[in-house]
Coordinates of N, CA and C in Angstrom, one line a residue:
M1 N 44.4 -18.9 12.6 CA 44.3 -17.7 13.5 C 43.1 -16.8 13.0
P2 N 42.2 -16.6 13.9 CA 41.0 -15.8 13.5 C 41.4 -14.3 13.2
H3 N 40.6 -13.8 12.3 CA 40.8 -12.4 11.9 C 40.3 -11.5 13.0
P4 N 41.1 -10.5 13.4 CA 40.6 -9.6 14.5 C 39.4 -8.8 14.1
S5 N 38.5 -8.6 15.1 CA 37.2 -7.9 14.8 C 37.5 -6.5 14.3
T6 N 36.7 -6.0 13.4 CA 36.8 -4.6 12.9 C 36.0 -3.7 13.8
T7 N 36.3 -2.4 13.7 CA 35.6 -1.4 14.5 C 34.4 -1.0 13.7
P8 N 33.2 -1.1 14.3 CA 32.0 -0.7 13.5 C 32.1 0.8 13.0
L9 N 31.4 1.1 11.9 CA 31.5 2.4 11.3 C 31.1 3.5 12.3
E10 N 30.0 3.3 13.0 CA 29.5 4.3 13.9 C 30.5 4.7 15.0
I11 N 31.1 3.6 15.5 CA 32.1 3.9 16.6 C 33.4 4.5 16.0
A12 N 33.8 4.1 14.8 CA 35.0 4.7 14.2 C 34.7 6.2 13.9
R13 N 33.5 6.5 13.4 CA 33.2 7.9 13.1 C 33.2 8.7 14.4
E14 N 32.6 8.2 15.5 CA 32.6 8.9 16.7 C 34.0 9.1 17.3
Q15 N 34.9 8.1 17.1 CA 36.3 8.3 17.6 C 37.0 9.4 16.8
L16 N 36.8 9.4 15.5 CA 37.4 10.4 14.6 C 36.9 11.8 15.0
L17 N 35.6 12.0 15.1 CA 35.1 13.3 15.4 C 35.5 13.8 16.8
S18 N 35.5 12.8 17.8 CA 36.0 13.3 19.2 C 37.4 13.7 19.2
A19 N 38.2 13.1 18.3 CA 39.6 13.4 18.3 C 39.8 14.8 17.6
A20 N 38.8 15.2 16.8 CA 39.0 16.5 16.1 C 38.4 17.7 16.9
T21 N 37.9 17.4 18.1 CA 37.4 18.5 18.9 C 38.5 19.5 19.3
G22 N 38.1 20.8 19.5 CA 39.1 21.8 19.8 C 39.5 22.6 18.6
W23 N 39.2 22.1 17.4 CA 39.5 22.9 16.2 C 38.3 23.7 15.8
A24 N 38.4 25.0 15.7 CA 37.3 25.8 15.3 C 37.5 26.4 13.9
P25 N 36.5 26.2 13.0 CA 36.7 26.8 11.7 C 36.6 28.3 11.8
Q26 N 37.4 29.0 10.9 CA 37.4 30.4 10.9 C 36.2 30.9 10.0
Q27 N 35.8 32.1 10.2 CA 34.7 32.7 9.4 C 35.2 33.8 8.5
E28 N 34.5 34.0 7.4 CA 34.8 35.1 6.5 C 33.5 35.6 5.9
I29 N 33.5 36.8 5.3 CA 32.4 37.4 4.7 C 32.4 37.1 3.2
C30 N 31.3 36.6 2.7 CA 31.2 36.2 1.3 C 30.0 36.9 0.6
G31 N 30.1 37.3 -0.6 CA 29.0 37.8 -1.4 C 28.0 36.7 -1.6
V32 N 26.7 37.1 -1.5 CA 25.7 36.0 -1.7 C 25.8 35.4 -3.1
S33 N 26.1 36.2 -4.1 CA 26.1 35.7 -5.5 C 27.3 34.7 -5.7
N34 N 28.3 34.7 -4.7 CA 29.5 33.9 -4.8 C 29.5 32.8 -3.8
A35 N 28.3 32.5 -3.1 CA 28.3 31.6 -2.0 C 27.9 30.2 -2.3
L36 N 27.8 29.8 -3.6 CA 27.4 28.5 -3.9 C 28.4 27.5 -3.3
G37 N 27.9 26.5 -2.6 CA 28.8 25.5 -2.0 C 29.5 25.9 -0.7
R38 N 29.2 27.1 -0.2 CA 29.8 27.5 1.0 C 28.9 27.1 2.2
V39 N 29.5 27.0 3.4 CA 28.8 26.6 4.6 C 28.4 27.9 5.4
L40 N 27.2 28.1 5.7 CA 26.7 29.3 6.4 C 27.2 29.3 7.8
A41 N 27.8 30.4 8.3 CA 28.3 30.4 9.7 C 27.3 30.8 10.7
T42 N 26.3 31.6 10.4 CA 25.3 32.0 11.3 C 23.9 32.0 10.7
E43 N 22.9 31.7 11.5 CA 21.5 31.7 10.9 C 21.2 33.0 10.3
Q44 N 20.5 33.0 9.2 CA 20.1 34.2 8.6 C 18.5 34.4 8.7
I45 N 18.1 35.5 9.2 CA 16.7 35.8 9.5 C 16.2 36.9 8.5
S46 N 15.0 36.7 8.0 CA 14.5 37.7 7.1 C 14.0 38.9 7.8
S47 N 14.4 40.1 7.3 CA 13.9 41.3 7.9 C 12.7 41.9 7.2
V48 N 12.3 41.2 6.1 CA 11.2 41.7 5.3 C 10.2 40.5 5.0
D49 N 9.0 40.8 4.7 CA 8.1 39.8 4.2 C 8.4 39.6 2.7
L50 N 8.2 38.3 2.3 CA 8.3 37.9 0.9 C 7.1 37.2 0.4
P51 N 6.3 37.8 -0.5 CA 6.5 39.1 -1.0 C 6.2 40.2 0.0
Q52 N 6.7 41.4 -0.3 CA 6.7 42.4 0.7 C 5.3 43.1 0.8
T53 N 4.5 42.9 -0.2 CA 3.1 43.4 -0.2 C 2.2 42.4 -0.8
D54 N 0.9 42.6 -0.6 CA -0.1 41.7 -1.4 C 0.3 41.9 -2.9
N55 N 0.3 40.7 -3.6 CA 0.9 40.7 -4.9 C -0.1 40.0 -5.9
V56 N -0.2 40.6 -7.1 CA -1.0 40.0 -8.1 C -0.5 38.7 -8.7
A57 N -1.3 37.7 -8.8 CA -0.8 36.4 -9.2 C -1.1 36.1 -10.7
V58 N -2.0 36.8 -11.3 CA -2.4 36.6 -12.7 C -2.7 37.9 -13.4
D59 N -2.6 37.9 -14.7 CA -3.1 39.1 -15.5 C -4.6 39.2 -15.4
G60 N -5.1 40.4 -15.2 CA -6.6 40.5 -15.2 C -7.0 41.8 -14.6
Y61 N -8.1 41.8 -13.8 CA -8.7 43.0 -13.3 C -8.9 42.8 -11.8
A62 N -8.5 43.8 -11.0 CA -8.6 43.7 -9.5 C -10.0 44.4 -9.2
V63 N -10.8 43.7 -8.4 CA -12.1 44.2 -8.0 C -12.4 43.8 -6.6
E64 N -13.5 44.3 -6.0 CA -13.9 43.9 -4.7 C -14.8 42.7 -4.7
A65 N -14.5 41.6 -4.0 CA -15.3 40.4 -4.1 C -16.7 40.6 -3.6
A66 N -16.9 41.3 -2.5 CA -18.2 41.5 -1.9 C -19.1 42.3 -2.8
F67 N -18.6 43.3 -3.5 CA -19.4 44.1 -4.4 C -19.8 43.3 -5.6
L68 N -18.8 42.5 -6.1 CA -19.1 41.6 -7.3 C -20.2 40.6 -6.9
A69 N -20.2 40.1 -5.7 CA -21.2 39.1 -5.3 C -22.6 39.7 -5.3
A70 N -22.6 41.0 -4.8 CA -23.9 41.7 -4.7 C -24.4 42.3 -6.1
H71 N -23.5 42.5 -7.0 CA -23.8 43.1 -8.3 C -23.1 42.3 -9.4
P72 N -23.5 41.1 -9.7 CA -22.9 40.2 -10.6 C -22.8 40.7 -12.1
D73 N -23.8 41.6 -12.4 CA -23.8 42.1 -13.8 C -23.3 43.6 -13.9
H74 N -22.6 44.0 -12.9 CA -22.2 45.4 -12.8 C -21.1 45.7 -13.9
L75 N -21.2 46.8 -14.5 CA -20.1 47.3 -15.4 C -19.1 48.1 -14.6
F76 N -17.9 47.4 -14.4 CA -16.9 48.1 -13.7 C -16.1 49.0 -14.5
K77 N -16.0 50.3 -14.1 CA -15.1 51.2 -14.8 C -13.7 51.0 -14.4
V78 N -12.8 50.9 -15.4 CA -11.4 50.7 -15.2 C -10.7 52.0 -15.0
V79 N -10.2 52.2 -13.7 CA -9.7 53.5 -13.3 C -8.2 53.6 -13.4
G80 N -7.5 52.5 -13.7 CA -6.1 52.6 -13.8 C -5.4 51.3 -14.1
T81 N -4.1 51.2 -14.0 CA -3.3 50.0 -14.3 C -2.2 49.9 -13.3
A82 N -1.9 48.6 -13.0 CA -0.8 48.3 -12.1 C 0.0 47.2 -12.7
R83 N 1.3 47.5 -12.9 CA 2.3 46.5 -13.4 C 3.4 46.3 -12.4
A84 N 4.1 45.2 -12.6 CA 5.3 45.0 -11.7 C 6.2 46.2 -11.8
G85 N 6.5 46.7 -10.6 CA 7.4 47.9 -10.5 C 6.7 49.2 -10.7
H86 N 5.4 49.2 -11.1 CA 4.6 50.4 -11.3 C 3.2 50.3 -10.7
P87 N 3.2 50.5 -9.3 CA 1.9 50.3 -8.6 C 0.8 51.4 -9.1
F88 N -0.4 51.0 -8.8 CA -1.5 52.0 -9.0 C -1.5 52.9 -7.8
A89 N -1.5 54.2 -8.2 CA -1.2 55.2 -7.1 C -2.5 55.5 -6.3
G90 N -3.7 55.3 -6.8 CA -4.9 55.8 -6.1 C -5.5 54.6 -5.3
T91 N -6.8 54.8 -5.0 CA -7.6 53.8 -4.3 C -8.9 53.6 -5.2
A92 N -9.1 52.3 -5.5 CA -10.3 52.0 -6.4 C -11.5 51.9 -5.5
A93 N -12.6 52.5 -5.9 CA -13.9 52.4 -5.1 C -14.5 51.0 -5.4
P94 N -15.5 50.6 -4.5 CA -16.0 49.2 -4.6 C -16.5 48.9 -6.0
G95 N -17.1 49.8 -6.8 CA -17.6 49.5 -8.1 C -16.6 49.7 -9.2
E96 N -15.4 49.9 -8.9 CA -14.4 50.2 -9.9 C -13.4 49.0 -10.0
A97 N -12.7 49.0 -11.2 CA -11.7 47.9 -11.4 C -10.3 48.6 -11.8
V98 N -9.3 47.8 -11.5 CA -7.9 48.2 -11.9 C -7.3 47.1 -12.7
R99 N -6.9 47.5 -13.9 CA -6.2 46.4 -14.8 C -4.9 46.1 -14.1
V100 N -4.6 44.8 -13.9 CA -3.4 44.4 -13.2 C -2.6 43.3 -14.0
F101 N -1.3 43.3 -13.8 CA -0.5 42.3 -14.4 C 0.3 41.5 -13.4
T102 N 0.6 40.3 -13.7 CA 1.3 39.4 -12.7 C 2.6 40.1 -12.1
G103 N 2.6 40.0 -10.8 CA 3.8 40.6 -10.1 C 3.6 42.0 -9.6
A104 N 2.5 42.6 -10.0 CA 2.2 44.0 -9.5 C 1.7 44.0 -8.0
V105 N 1.9 45.1 -7.4 CA 1.4 45.3 -6.0 C -0.2 45.4 -6.2
M106 N -0.9 44.7 -5.3 CA -2.4 44.8 -5.3 C -2.8 46.2 -5.0
P107 N -3.7 46.8 -5.8 CA -4.2 48.1 -5.6 C -5.0 48.3 -4.3
E108 N -5.0 49.5 -3.8 CA -5.8 49.7 -2.6 C -7.3 49.6 -3.0
G109 N -8.1 49.0 -2.2 CA -9.5 48.8 -2.4 C -9.9 47.4 -2.9
P110 N -9.5 46.9 -4.0 CA -9.9 45.6 -4.5 C -9.2 44.5 -3.6
D111 N -9.9 43.3 -3.5 CA -9.3 42.2 -2.7 C -9.3 40.9 -3.5
C112 N -9.4 40.9 -4.8 CA -9.3 39.7 -5.6 C -9.0 40.1 -7.1
V113 N -8.6 39.2 -7.9 CA -8.3 39.5 -9.3 C -9.1 38.5 -10.2
I114 N -9.8 39.0 -11.1 CA -10.5 38.1 -12.1 C -9.6 38.1 -13.4
M115 N -9.4 37.0 -14.0 CA -8.6 36.8 -15.1 C -9.2 37.5 -16.4
H116 N -8.4 37.9 -17.3 CA -8.9 38.6 -18.5 C -9.9 37.7 -19.2
E117 N -9.7 36.4 -19.3 CA -10.5 35.5 -20.1 C -11.9 35.3 -19.5
D118 N -12.0 35.7 -18.2 CA -13.3 35.6 -17.5 C -14.1 36.9 -17.5
C119 N -13.7 37.9 -18.3 CA -14.4 39.2 -18.4 C -14.9 39.5 -19.8
Q120 N -16.0 40.3 -19.8 CA -16.5 40.9 -21.0 C -15.8 42.3 -21.0
I121 N -15.0 42.6 -22.0 CA -14.2 43.8 -22.0 C -14.7 44.7 -23.1
S122 N -14.9 46.0 -22.7 CA -15.3 47.0 -23.7 C -14.6 48.3 -23.5
D123 N -14.9 49.3 -24.3 CA -14.2 50.6 -24.1 C -14.7 51.3 -22.9
V124 N -15.9 50.9 -22.4 CA -16.5 51.6 -21.2 C -16.2 50.9 -19.9
G125 N -15.7 49.7 -20.0 CA -15.5 48.9 -18.7 C -15.5 47.4 -18.9
I126 N -15.6 46.7 -17.8 CA -15.7 45.3 -17.9 C -16.9 44.7 -17.1
I127 N -17.3 43.6 -17.5 CA -18.3 42.8 -16.7 C -17.7 41.5 -16.4
C128 N -17.6 41.2 -15.1 CA -17.0 39.9 -14.6 C -17.9 38.7 -14.9
G129 N -17.4 37.7 -15.5 CA -18.2 36.6 -15.9 C -18.2 35.5 -14.9
K130 N -17.6 35.6 -13.7 CA -17.7 34.6 -12.6 C -17.5 35.3 -11.3
Q131 N -17.9 34.5 -10.2 CA -17.8 35.0 -8.9 C -16.5 34.6 -8.3
L132 N -15.9 35.5 -7.4 CA -14.6 35.2 -6.8 C -14.7 35.4 -5.3
K133 N -13.9 34.7 -4.6 CA -13.8 35.0 -3.1 C -12.6 36.0 -2.9
S134 N -12.7 36.6 -1.7 CA -11.7 37.6 -1.4 C -10.3 36.8 -1.3
G135 N -9.3 37.4 -1.9 CA -8.0 36.8 -1.9 C -7.7 35.9 -3.1
A136 N -8.7 35.8 -4.0 CA -8.5 34.9 -5.2 C -7.5 35.5 -6.1
N137 N -6.6 34.7 -6.7 CA -5.6 35.1 -7.7 C -4.7 36.2 -7.2
M138 N -4.3 36.2 -5.9 CA -3.4 37.1 -5.4 C -2.5 36.4 -4.3
R139 N -1.3 36.9 -4.1 CA -0.5 36.3 -3.1 C -0.3 37.3 -1.9
P140 N -0.7 36.9 -0.7 CA -0.6 37.8 0.4 C 0.9 38.1 0.8
A141 N 1.1 39.2 1.4 CA 2.4 39.6 1.9 C 2.9 38.5 2.9
G142 N 4.2 38.1 2.7 CA 4.8 37.1 3.6 C 4.4 35.7 3.3
E143 N 3.8 35.4 2.1 CA 3.4 34.1 1.8 C 4.6 33.1 1.7
N144 N 5.7 33.6 1.1 CA 6.9 32.8 1.0 C 7.7 32.7 2.3
I145 N 8.0 33.9 2.8 CA 8.7 34.1 4.1 C 8.2 35.3 4.8
A146 N 7.9 35.2 6.0 CA 7.5 36.3 6.8 C 8.7 36.9 7.5
A147 N 8.7 38.2 7.8 CA 9.7 38.9 8.5 C 9.9 38.2 9.9
G148 N 11.1 37.9 10.2 CA 11.4 37.1 11.4 C 11.6 35.6 11.2
E149 N 11.3 35.1 10.1 CA 11.5 33.7 9.8 C 12.9 33.4 9.3
T150 N 13.3 32.2 9.5 CA 14.7 31.8 9.1 C 14.8 31.6 7.6
L151 N 15.7 32.3 7.0 CA 16.0 32.1 5.5 C 16.9 30.9 5.3
A152 N 17.9 30.7 6.1 CA 18.8 29.6 6.0 C 19.5 29.4 7.4
A153 N 19.6 28.1 7.8 CA 20.1 27.8 9.1 C 21.6 27.7 9.1
K154 N 22.2 28.0 10.3 CA 23.7 27.8 10.4 C 24.1 26.4 10.1
G155 N 25.2 26.4 9.3 CA 25.7 25.1 8.9 C 25.2 24.5 7.6
V156 N 24.2 25.2 7.0 CA 23.7 24.7 5.8 C 24.7 24.8 4.6
F157 N 24.8 23.8 3.8 CA 25.6 23.8 2.6 C 24.8 24.5 1.5
L158 N 25.2 25.7 1.2 CA 24.4 26.6 0.4 C 24.3 26.2 -1.1
G159 N 23.0 26.0 -1.5 CA 22.7 25.6 -2.9 C 22.1 26.8 -3.6
A160 N 21.7 26.6 -4.9 CA 21.2 27.6 -5.7 C 19.9 28.2 -5.1
A161 N 19.0 27.3 -4.6 CA 17.8 27.8 -4.0 C 18.0 28.7 -2.8
D162 N 19.0 28.3 -1.9 CA 19.3 29.1 -0.8 C 19.8 30.5 -1.2
I163 N 20.6 30.5 -2.2 CA 21.2 31.8 -2.7 C 20.0 32.7 -3.2
G164 N 19.1 32.1 -3.9 CA 18.0 32.9 -4.4 C 17.1 33.4 -3.3
Q165 N 16.9 32.6 -2.3 CA 16.1 33.1 -1.1 C 16.8 34.2 -0.4
L166 N 18.1 34.1 -0.2 CA 18.9 35.1 0.6 C 18.9 36.4 -0.2
A167 N 19.1 36.3 -1.5 CA 19.1 37.5 -2.4 C 17.7 38.2 -2.4
A168 N 16.6 37.3 -2.4 CA 15.3 37.9 -2.4 C 15.0 38.7 -1.2
A169 N 15.6 38.3 -0.1 CA 15.4 39.1 1.2 C 16.3 40.3 1.3
G170 N 17.1 40.6 0.2 CA 17.9 41.8 0.2 C 19.3 41.7 0.7
L171 N 19.7 40.4 1.0 CA 21.1 40.3 1.6 C 22.1 40.3 0.5
K172 N 23.2 41.1 0.7 CA 24.3 41.1 -0.3 C 25.5 40.3 0.2
Q173 N 25.8 40.3 1.5 CA 26.9 39.6 2.0 C 26.4 38.7 3.2
I174 N 27.1 37.6 3.4 CA 26.8 36.7 4.5 C 28.0 36.1 5.1
P175 N 28.0 35.8 6.4 CA 29.2 35.1 7.0 C 29.2 33.6 6.7
V176 N 30.3 33.1 6.2 CA 30.5 31.7 5.9 C 31.7 31.2 6.6
F177 N 31.8 29.9 6.7 CA 33.0 29.3 7.3 C 34.1 29.2 6.2
R178 N 35.3 29.5 6.5 CA 36.4 29.4 5.6 C 36.5 27.9 5.1
P179 N 36.7 27.7 3.8 CA 36.8 26.3 3.3 C 37.8 25.5 4.0
L180 N 37.5 24.3 4.3 CA 38.5 23.4 4.9 C 39.7 23.1 4.0
K181 N 40.9 23.2 4.5 CA 42.1 23.0 3.7 C 42.4 21.5 3.9
I182 N 42.4 20.8 2.8 CA 42.6 19.3 2.9 C 43.8 18.9 2.1
A183 N 44.7 18.1 2.7 CA 45.8 17.5 2.0 C 45.4 16.1 1.6
L184 N 45.6 15.7 0.4 CA 45.2 14.4 -0.1 C 46.4 13.7 -0.7
M185 N 46.7 12.5 -0.1 CA 47.8 11.7 -0.6 C 47.5 10.2 -0.7
S186 N 48.1 9.6 -1.7 CA 48.1 8.1 -1.8 C 49.4 7.6 -1.4
T187 N 49.5 6.4 -0.8 CA 50.7 5.8 -0.4 C 50.8 4.4 -0.9
G188 N 52.0 4.0 -1.3 CA 52.2 2.6 -1.8 C 53.0 2.5 -3.0
D189 N 54.0 1.6 -3.0 CA 54.9 1.3 -4.2 C 54.1 0.7 -5.4
E190 N 52.9 0.1 -5.0 CA 52.1 -0.6 -6.1 C 51.3 0.4 -6.9
L191 N 51.2 1.7 -6.5 CA 50.3 2.6 -7.2 C 51.1 3.4 -8.3
V192 N 50.3 3.7 -9.4 CA 50.8 4.5 -10.5 C 49.6 5.4 -10.9
Q193 N 50.0 6.6 -11.4 CA 49.0 7.6 -11.8 C 48.3 7.1 -13.1
S194 N 47.0 7.3 -13.2 CA 46.3 6.9 -14.4 C 46.9 7.6 -15.6
G195 N 47.0 6.9 -16.7 CA 47.6 7.4 -17.9 C 49.1 7.1 -18.0
E196 N 49.8 6.7 -16.9 CA 51.2 6.4 -16.9 C 51.3 4.9 -17.3
V197 N 52.6 4.5 -17.6 CA 52.9 3.1 -17.9 C 52.8 2.3 -16.6
R198 N 52.0 1.2 -16.6 CA 51.9 0.4 -15.4 C 52.8 -0.8 -15.5
K199 N 53.6 -1.0 -14.5 CA 54.5 -2.2 -14.5 C 53.8 -3.4 -13.9
A200 N 54.5 -4.5 -14.0 CA 53.9 -5.7 -13.4 C 53.7 -5.5 -11.9
G201 N 52.5 -5.9 -11.4 CA 52.2 -5.8 -9.9 C 51.7 -4.4 -9.5
Q202 N 51.6 -3.5 -10.5 CA 51.1 -2.1 -10.1 C 49.7 -2.0 -10.5
I203 N 49.0 -1.0 -9.8 CA 47.6 -0.7 -10.1 C 47.5 0.8 -10.3
F204 N 46.4 1.2 -11.0 CA 46.2 2.6 -11.1 C 45.6 3.2 -9.8
D205 N 46.0 4.4 -9.5 CA 45.5 5.0 -8.3 C 44.1 5.6 -8.5
S206 N 43.1 5.0 -7.9 CA 41.7 5.4 -8.1 C 41.1 6.1 -6.9
N207 N 41.7 5.8 -5.7 CA 41.1 6.4 -4.5 C 41.3 7.9 -4.4
R208 N 42.5 8.4 -4.8 CA 42.7 9.8 -4.7 C 41.8 10.6 -5.6
P209 N 41.6 10.3 -6.9 CA 40.6 11.1 -7.7 C 39.2 11.0 -7.1
M210 N 38.8 9.8 -6.6 CA 37.5 9.7 -6.0 C 37.4 10.6 -4.8
L211 N 38.4 10.5 -3.9 CA 38.3 11.3 -2.7 C 38.4 12.8 -3.0
A212 N 39.2 13.2 -4.0 CA 39.2 14.6 -4.4 C 37.9 15.1 -4.8
A213 N 37.2 14.3 -5.6 CA 35.8 14.7 -6.1 C 34.9 14.8 -4.9
L214 N 34.9 13.9 -3.9 CA 34.1 14.0 -2.7 C 34.4 15.3 -1.9
C215 N 35.6 15.6 -1.8 CA 36.0 16.8 -1.0 C 35.6 18.0 -1.7
R216 N 35.7 18.1 -3.0 CA 35.3 19.3 -3.8 C 33.8 19.4 -3.7
Q217 N 33.1 18.3 -3.7 CA 31.6 18.4 -3.6 C 31.2 19.1 -2.3
Q218 N 32.0 19.0 -1.2 CA 31.8 19.6 0.0 C 32.5 20.9 0.2
G219 N 33.1 21.5 -0.9 CA 33.6 22.8 -0.8 C 35.0 22.9 -0.2
G220 N 35.7 21.7 -0.1 CA 37.1 21.7 0.4 C 38.1 22.3 -0.5
Q221 N 39.1 23.0 0.0 CA 40.3 23.4 -0.8 C 41.4 22.4 -0.7
L222 N 41.7 21.8 -1.9 CA 42.6 20.6 -1.9 C 44.0 21.0 -2.2
T223 N 44.9 20.3 -1.5 CA 46.3 20.2 -1.9 C 46.6 18.7 -2.3
D224 N 46.9 18.5 -3.5 CA 47.1 17.1 -4.0 C 48.6 16.8 -3.8
C225 N 48.9 15.9 -2.8 CA 50.2 15.5 -2.5 C 50.7 14.4 -3.4
G226 N 49.9 13.9 -4.3 CA 50.3 12.8 -5.2 C 50.5 11.5 -4.5
I227 N 51.3 10.6 -5.1 CA 51.6 9.3 -4.6 C 52.9 9.3 -3.8
I228 N 52.9 8.9 -2.6 CA 54.1 8.8 -1.7 C 54.5 7.3 -1.7
R229 N 55.8 7.1 -2.0 CA 56.3 5.7 -2.0 C 56.5 5.2 -0.5
D230 N 56.7 3.9 -0.4 CA 56.8 3.2 0.9 C 58.2 3.4 1.4
D231 N 58.5 4.7 1.8 CA 59.8 5.1 2.4 C 59.5 6.0 3.6
R232 N 60.1 5.6 4.7 CA 59.8 6.3 5.9 C 60.1 7.8 5.8
A233 N 61.2 8.1 5.2 CA 61.6 9.5 5.1 C 60.7 10.3 4.2
S234 N 60.3 9.7 3.1 CA 59.4 10.3 2.2 C 58.0 10.6 2.8
L235 N 57.5 9.5 3.5 CA 56.2 9.6 4.2 C 56.2 10.7 5.3
S236 N 57.3 10.7 6.1 CA 57.4 11.7 7.2 C 57.5 13.1 6.6
A237 N 58.2 13.3 5.5 CA 58.4 14.6 4.9 C 57.0 15.1 4.4
A238 N 56.3 14.2 3.7 CA 55.0 14.6 3.1 C 54.0 15.0 4.2
W239 N 54.0 14.2 5.3 CA 53.0 14.5 6.4 C 53.4 15.8 7.1
R240 N 54.7 16.0 7.3 CA 55.2 17.2 8.0 C 54.8 18.4 7.2
D241 N 55.0 18.4 5.9 CA 54.7 19.5 5.0 C 53.2 19.8 5.0
A242 N 52.4 18.7 4.9 CA 51.0 18.9 4.9 C 50.4 19.5 6.2
L243 N 50.9 19.0 7.3 CA 50.5 19.5 8.6 C 50.8 21.0 8.8
G244 N 51.8 21.5 8.0 CA 52.2 22.9 8.2 C 51.2 23.8 7.6
H245 N 50.3 23.4 6.7 CA 49.4 24.4 6.0 C 48.0 23.9 5.8
C246 N 47.7 22.6 6.2 CA 46.3 22.1 6.0 C 45.6 21.8 7.3
D247 N 44.3 21.8 7.3 CA 43.5 21.4 8.5 C 43.4 19.9 8.6
V248 N 43.3 19.2 7.5 CA 43.0 17.8 7.5 C 43.9 17.1 6.5
I249 N 44.4 15.9 6.8 CA 45.1 15.1 5.9 C 44.3 13.8 5.7
I250 N 44.1 13.5 4.4 CA 43.4 12.2 4.1 C 44.4 11.4 3.3
S251 N 44.9 10.3 3.8 CA 45.8 9.4 3.1 C 45.1 8.1 2.8
S252 N 45.5 7.5 1.7 CA 44.8 6.2 1.3 C 45.9 5.3 0.8
G253 N 46.0 4.1 1.4 CA 47.0 3.1 0.9 C 47.5 2.3 2.1
G254 N 48.7 1.8 2.0 CA 49.2 0.9 3.0 C 49.5 1.6 4.3
A255 N 49.5 0.8 5.4 CA 49.7 1.4 6.7 C 51.2 1.5 7.0

């Protein structure tokens, strides 16, 4: 007697998904810092440029590229300093320099940064030892993400990089889907829990721990129903109880 043909994986998956239509996941608000492994419920759009201003990329001196090209031996007077969180308050003239550090807001006036090691530095100023193009050693506003761009798409499984990006855009809370409630059970008289005494004809239950790990990887909330014996009343009771509080039941074992 020939073995009946099996259902191809793609068709079986389509049948399962079509049978699940009509169920809508609920949403809840989650803090960005606690959102690892959650599924984003709505697309998140940046309301700001990242970085929000032109930003210094190296330690050095901010100068104007065109002036430097016309006056390569000029002694630039250092008129101030800009550090991360402490911008230079004034405007540097074309022949002046501002000492800058990585992460600082680019000062008004200069349009490039020359590194410390490429300068002759003295008490009266600096002489730049090389030519630079406008925009050199700086990061323009919006280089990472521009205002209006997508930070994370709906349905994304949030990882550490996503959380960093959302936090960088100033988001504190985001809408996420409530974790799927999953009941997990193994069925069969031949099964025994790992670590217990195995009788003749029995095998250790490996499917349930593996399936539990896969579900947890996807952020599911698990109810472990254990091993259900091959008894109609026991099976019916286990399924009835699980259906009362879970969204999905995954059973593994005999039919």
